[in-house]
PDB file of C-alpha atoms in Angstrom:
ATOM      1  CA  MET A   1      21.584  -6.761   0.015  1.00 64.00           C
ATOM      2  CA  LYS A   2      22.757  -3.600  -1.746  1.00 78.00           C
ATOM      3  CA  LEU A   3      20.456  -0.606  -2.175  1.00 79.00           C
ATOM      4  CA  GLU A   4      20.298  -1.203  -5.945  1.00 86.00           C
ATOM      5  CA  GLU A   5      19.168  -4.774  -5.381  1.00 85.00           C
ATOM      6  CA  LEU A   6      16.552  -3.578  -2.909  1.00 84.00           C
ATOM      7  CA  TYR A   7      15.203  -1.208  -5.547  1.00 89.00           C
ATOM      8  CA  GLU A   8      15.336  -3.808  -8.335  1.00 91.00           C
ATOM      9  CA  ARG A   9      13.390  -6.309  -6.122  1.00 90.00           C
ATOM     10  CA  HIS A  10      10.858  -4.016  -4.598  1.00 90.00           C
ATOM     11  CA  GLY A  11      10.801  -0.619  -6.400  1.00 91.00           C
ATOM     12  CA  GLU A  12       7.881  -1.371  -8.771  1.00 91.00           C
ATOM     13  CA  ASN A  13       5.678  -2.870  -6.093  1.00 89.00           C
ATOM     14  CA  LEU A  14       6.417   0.008  -3.718  1.00 91.00           C
ATOM     15  CA  TYR A  15       5.601   2.504  -6.409  1.00 93.00           C
ATOM     16  CA  ARG A  16       2.264   0.800  -7.163  1.00 88.00           C
ATOM     17  CA  TYR A  17       1.426   0.642  -3.378  1.00 88.00           C
ATOM     18  CA  LEU A  18       2.394   4.335  -2.843  1.00 91.00           C
ATOM     19  CA  SER A  19       0.288   5.432  -5.889  1.00 88.00           C
ATOM     20  CA  PHE A  20      -2.600   3.524  -4.380  1.00 82.00           C
ATOM     21  CA  ARG A  21      -2.040   4.936  -0.888  1.00 83.00           C
ATOM     22  CA  LEU A  22      -1.499   8.553  -2.059  1.00 85.00           C
ATOM     23  CA  GLY A  23      -3.722   8.696  -5.192  1.00 82.00           C
ATOM     24  CA  SER A  24      -1.031  10.449  -7.257  1.00 85.00           C
ATOM     25  CA  ALA A  25       1.836   9.038  -9.405  1.00 88.00           C
ATOM     26  CA  GLU A  26       3.936  12.206  -8.763  1.00 91.00           C
ATOM     27  CA  ASP A  27       3.461  12.042  -4.980  1.00 92.00           C
ATOM     28  CA  ALA A  28       4.265   8.311  -5.104  1.00 92.00           C
ATOM     29  CA  GLU A  29       7.607   9.009  -6.939  1.00 94.00           C
ATOM     30  CA  ASP A  30       8.540  11.629  -4.355  1.00 94.00           C
ATOM     31  CA  VAL A  31       7.754   9.323  -1.416  1.00 94.00           C
ATOM     32  CA  LEU A  32       9.504   6.384  -3.060  1.00 94.00           C
ATOM     33  CA  GLN A  33      12.614   8.482  -3.404  1.00 92.00           C
ATOM     34  CA  GLU A  34      12.367   9.593   0.251  1.00 92.00           C
ATOM     35  CA  ALA A  35      11.921   6.008   1.374  1.00 90.00           C
ATOM     36  CA  PHE A  36      15.120   4.947  -0.566  1.00 89.00           C
ATOM     37  CA  CYS A  37      16.968   7.927   0.873  1.00 88.00           C
ATOM     38  CA  ARG A  38      15.934   6.689   4.320  1.00 85.00           C
ATOM     39  CA  PHE A  39      17.156   3.212   3.403  1.00 81.00           C
ATOM     40  CA  ALA A  40      20.564   4.648   2.390  1.00 81.00           C
ATOM     41  CA  ARG A  41      20.831   6.644   5.635  1.00 79.00           C
ATOM     42  CA  TYR A  42      20.097   3.475   7.754  1.00 74.00           C
ATOM     43  CA  ALA A  43      21.840   0.925   5.518  1.00 67.00           C
ATOM     44  CA  LEU A  44      23.566  -0.852   8.395  1.00 64.00           C
ATOM     45  CA  ARG A  45      20.279  -1.289  10.230  1.00 67.00           C
ATOM     46  CA  TRP A  46      18.246  -2.682   7.318  1.00 61.00           C
ATOM     47  CA  ARG A  47      20.940  -5.085   6.308  1.00 62.00           C
ATOM     48  CA  LEU A  48      20.228  -6.874   9.567  1.00 65.00           C
ATOM     49  CA  VAL A  49      16.516  -7.222   8.806  1.00 65.00           C
ATOM     50  CA  ARG A  50      15.348 -10.744   8.065  1.00 69.00           C
ATOM     51  CA  ASN A  51      12.422  -9.851   5.892  1.00 70.00           C
ATOM     52  CA  SER A  52      13.361  -7.097   3.461  1.00 75.00           C
ATOM     53  CA  LYS A  53       9.977  -7.099   1.740  1.00 82.00           C
ATOM     54  CA  ALA A  54       7.974  -6.316   4.965  1.00 81.00           C
ATOM     55  CA  PHE A  55      10.660  -3.834   6.004  1.00 81.00           C
ATOM     56  CA  VAL A  56      10.511  -1.819   2.729  1.00 85.00           C
ATOM     57  CA  PHE A  57       6.771  -1.729   2.715  1.00 86.00           C
ATOM     58  CA  ARG A  58       6.640  -0.613   6.407  1.00 84.00           C
ATOM     59  CA  THR A  59       9.211   2.182   5.653  1.00 86.00           C
ATOM     60  CA  ALA A  60       7.287   3.231   2.557  1.00 89.00           C
ATOM     61  CA  ARG A  61       4.019   3.294   4.517  1.00 86.00           C
ATOM     62  CA  ASN A  62       5.633   5.413   7.193  1.00 87.00           C
ATOM     63  CA  GLU A  63       7.073   7.818   4.597  1.00 91.00           C
ATOM     64  CA  ALA A  64       3.662   8.092   2.962  1.00 88.00           C
ATOM     65  CA  ASN A  65       2.139   8.994   6.346  1.00 85.00           C
ATOM     66  CA  ARG A  66       4.912  11.609   6.923  1.00 87.00           C
ATOM     67  CA  PHE A  67       4.263  12.993   3.448  1.00 89.00           C
ATOM     68  CA  LEU A  68       0.512  13.290   4.089  1.00 83.00           C
ATOM     69  CA  ARG A  69       1.065  15.079   7.414  1.00 82.00           C
ATOM     70  CA  ARG A  70       3.473  17.570   5.762  1.00 84.00           C
ATOM     71  CA  LYS A  71       1.376  18.153   2.668  1.00 81.00           C
ATOM     72  CA  LEU A  72      -2.070  18.413   4.323  1.00 74.00           C
ATOM     73  CA  GLY A  73      -1.073  19.623   7.793  1.00 72.00           C
ATOM     74  CA  ARG A  74      -1.058  17.361  10.844  1.00 63.00           C
ATOM     75  CA  ARG A  75      -4.842  17.160  11.461  1.00 64.00           C
ATOM     76  CA  GLU A  76      -5.958  16.637   7.885  1.00 64.00           C
ATOM     77  CA  GLY A  77      -3.019  14.323   7.207  1.00 51.00           C
ATOM     78  CA  GLU A  78      -4.082  12.196  10.189  1.00 56.00           C
ATOM     79  CA  ARG A  79      -7.638  12.071   8.853  1.00 58.00           C
ATOM     80  CA  MET A  80      -6.377  10.994   5.480  1.00 59.00           C
ATOM     81  CA  ILE A  81      -4.172   8.311   6.994  1.00 55.00           C
ATOM     82  CA  LEU A  82      -7.023   6.950   9.090  1.00 53.00           C
ATOM     83  CA  SER A  83      -9.433   6.947   6.097  1.00 55.00           C
ATOM     84  CA  GLY A  84      -6.967   4.867   4.069  1.00 57.00           C
ATOM     85  CA  ALA A  85      -5.695   5.152   0.538  1.00 49.00           C
ATOM     86  CA  ALA A  86      -6.635   8.047  -1.664  1.00 53.00           C
ATOM     87  CA  SER A  87      -9.248   7.535  -4.325  1.00 49.00           C
ATOM     88  CA  GLY A  88      -8.522   7.596  -8.011  1.00 47.00           C
ATOM     89  CA  PHE A  89      -6.306   4.529  -8.122  1.00 48.00           C
ATOM     90  CA  ALA A  90      -8.560   2.691 -10.578  1.00 45.00           C
ATOM     91  CA  ALA A  91      -8.653   5.572 -12.989  1.00 45.00           C
ATOM     92  CA  ALA A  92      -4.869   6.045 -12.921  1.00 47.00           C
ATOM     93  CA  PHE A  93      -3.795   2.486 -13.334  1.00 50.00           C
ATOM     94  CA  VAL A  94      -6.410   0.632 -15.345  1.00 47.00           C
ATOM     95  CA  ALA A  95      -6.667   0.708 -19.123  1.00 47.00           C
ATOM     96  CA  PRO A  96     -10.161   1.579 -20.358  1.00 47.00           C
ATOM     97  CA  GLU A  97     -10.340  -1.812 -22.207  1.00 53.00           C
ATOM     98  CA  GLU A  98     -10.261  -3.621 -18.835  1.00 54.00           C
ATOM     99  CA  PRO A  99     -13.706  -2.709 -17.375  1.00 55.00           C
ATOM    100  CA  SER A 100     -13.932  -5.694 -15.038  1.00 66.00           C
ATOM    101  CA  LEU A 101     -10.623  -4.827 -13.379  1.00 65.00           C
ATOM    102  CA  ALA A 102     -11.715  -1.209 -13.149  1.00 68.00           C
ATOM    103  CA  MET A 103     -14.929  -2.229 -11.486  1.00 74.00           C
ATOM    104  CA  LEU A 104     -13.050  -4.452  -9.015  1.00 75.00           C
ATOM    105  CA  LEU A 105     -10.636  -1.678  -8.173  1.00 74.00           C
ATOM    106  CA  SER A 106     -13.464   0.776  -7.626  1.00 78.00           C
ATOM    107  CA  GLN A 107     -15.010  -1.759  -5.223  1.00 83.00           C
ATOM    108  CA  ILE A 108     -11.706  -2.156  -3.373  1.00 82.00           C
ATOM    109  CA  GLU A 109     -11.650   1.606  -2.945  1.00 81.00           C
ATOM    110  CA  LYS A 110     -15.045   1.444  -1.142  1.00 86.00           C
ATOM    111  CA  LEU A 111     -13.745  -0.976   1.457  1.00 88.00           C
ATOM    112  CA  PRO A 112     -12.979   0.243   4.996  1.00 90.00           C
ATOM    113  CA  ALA A 113      -9.435   1.522   5.199  1.00 84.00           C
ATOM    114  CA  GLU A 114      -7.976  -1.327   7.194  1.00 87.00           C
ATOM    115  CA  GLN A 115      -9.440  -3.925   4.804  1.00 91.00           C
ATOM    116  CA  LYS A 116      -8.567  -1.942   1.674  1.00 88.00           C
ATOM    117  CA  GLU A 117      -4.906  -1.757   2.416  1.00 86.00           C
ATOM    118  CA  ILE A 118      -4.623  -5.440   3.357  1.00 90.00           C
ATOM    119  CA  VAL A 119      -6.485  -6.585   0.196  1.00 90.00           C
ATOM    120  CA  PHE A 120      -4.250  -4.365  -1.992  1.00 84.00           C
ATOM    121  CA  LEU A 121      -1.025  -5.622  -0.417  1.00 86.00           C
ATOM    122  CA  LYS A 122      -2.096  -9.239  -0.647  1.00 87.00           C
ATOM    123  CA  VAL A 123      -3.605  -9.249  -4.175  1.00 83.00           C
ATOM    124  CA  PHE A 124      -1.482  -6.710  -6.019  1.00 79.00           C
ATOM    125  CA  ASP A 125       1.885  -6.966  -4.218  1.00 80.00           C
ATOM    126  CA  GLY A 126       1.724 -10.614  -3.163  1.00 82.00           C
ATOM    127  CA  LEU A 127       2.736 -10.033   0.436  1.00 86.00           C
ATOM    128  CA  THR A 128       2.119 -12.821   2.895  1.00 91.00           C
ATOM    129  CA  PHE A 129      -0.045 -12.162   5.948  1.00 94.00           C
ATOM    130  CA  LYS A 130       3.124 -12.166   8.059  1.00 92.00           C
ATOM    131  CA  GLU A 131       4.679  -9.573   5.791  1.00 89.00           C
ATOM    132  CA  ILE A 132       1.490  -7.508   5.738  1.00 91.00           C
ATOM    133  CA  GLY A 133       1.277  -7.678   9.537  1.00 92.00           C
ATOM    134  CA  SER A 134       4.864  -6.463   9.786  1.00 87.00           C
ATOM    135  CA  ALA A 135       4.370  -3.733   7.316  1.00 85.00           C
ATOM    136  CA  CYS A 136       1.137  -2.446   8.916  1.00 87.00           C
ATOM    137  CA  GLY A 137       2.032  -3.045  12.565  1.00 89.00           C
ATOM    138  CA  ILE A 138      -0.603  -5.729  13.204  1.00 93.00           C
ATOM    139  CA  SER A 139      -0.584  -9.482  13.724  1.00 95.00           C
ATOM    140  CA  ALA A 140      -0.632 -11.928  10.831  1.00 95.00           C
ATOM    141  CA  ASN A 141      -3.911 -13.229  12.127  1.00 96.00           C
ATOM    142  CA  THR A 142      -5.433  -9.741  12.149  1.00 96.00           C
ATOM    143  CA  ALA A 143      -4.160  -9.232   8.567  1.00 95.00           C
ATOM    144  CA  ALA A 144      -5.740 -12.561   7.539  1.00 96.00           C
ATOM    145  CA  SER A 145      -9.148 -11.711   9.119  1.00 96.00           C
ATOM    146  CA  ARG A 146      -9.217  -8.216   7.531  1.00 95.00           C
ATOM    147  CA  TYR A 147      -8.380  -9.819   4.224  1.00 95.00           C
ATOM    148  CA  ARG A 148     -11.171 -12.360   4.635  1.00 95.00           C
ATOM    149  CA  TYR A 149     -13.691  -9.675   5.586  1.00 96.00           C
ATOM    150  CA  GLY A 150     -12.623  -7.495   2.707  1.00 94.00           C
ATOM    151  CA  LEU A 151     -12.976 -10.358   0.224  1.00 92.00           C
ATOM    152  CA  ALA A 152     -16.426 -11.138   1.552  1.00 93.00           C
ATOM    153  CA  LYS A 153     -17.488  -7.559   1.038  1.00 92.00           C
ATOM    154  CA  LEU A 154     -15.982  -7.520  -2.509  1.00 89.00           C
ATOM    155  CA  ARG A 155     -17.762 -10.759  -3.321  1.00 87.00           C
ATOM    156  CA  GLN A 156     -21.104  -9.239  -2.184  1.00 89.00           C
ATOM    157  CA  ALA A 157     -20.466  -6.085  -4.202  1.00 84.00           C
ATOM    158  CA  VAL A 158     -19.506  -7.985  -7.308  1.00 78.00           C
ATOM    159  CA  GLU A 159     -22.493 -10.371  -7.085  1.00 81.00           C
ATOM    160  CA  GLY A 160     -24.757  -7.401  -6.572  1.00 77.00           C
ATOM    161  CA  LYS A 161     -23.498  -5.861  -9.842  1.00 65.00           C
ATOM    162  CA  ARG A 162     -24.445  -9.000 -11.897  1.00 56.00           C
TER     163      ARG A 162
END
């Protein structure tokens, strides 16, 4: 697959994921560009990859982590990485006329980091548990259980708001 095809196929979803992870559209653009520069440098290696979707998300996730360490310093960057995605995603990506979606996204932001990322990748980017596991460095079963726990917490939160 050519680099252009890779961007056509995954660019929009990667941008959305990075915006969620970093909490900033500008930072997401920078990191997305870095990720595609990395793809270009290692073109021979990624052409051998069987699952390009999992690979590009894993690479984007790693680039986001590098970016946070550079921007915030190693210690603060690690803290941010461990705490999960930055806040503000709902405000940046949801139209004011969609209050139920905004409420759902604000509840997703309150999930523990490991559940938040899995729910986001599954719901908004449509990754399979196998792809999520590959992207996050965990097993597909772990991804599925974190998703299940995250959905249970979201269900409780939404039912509590009624």
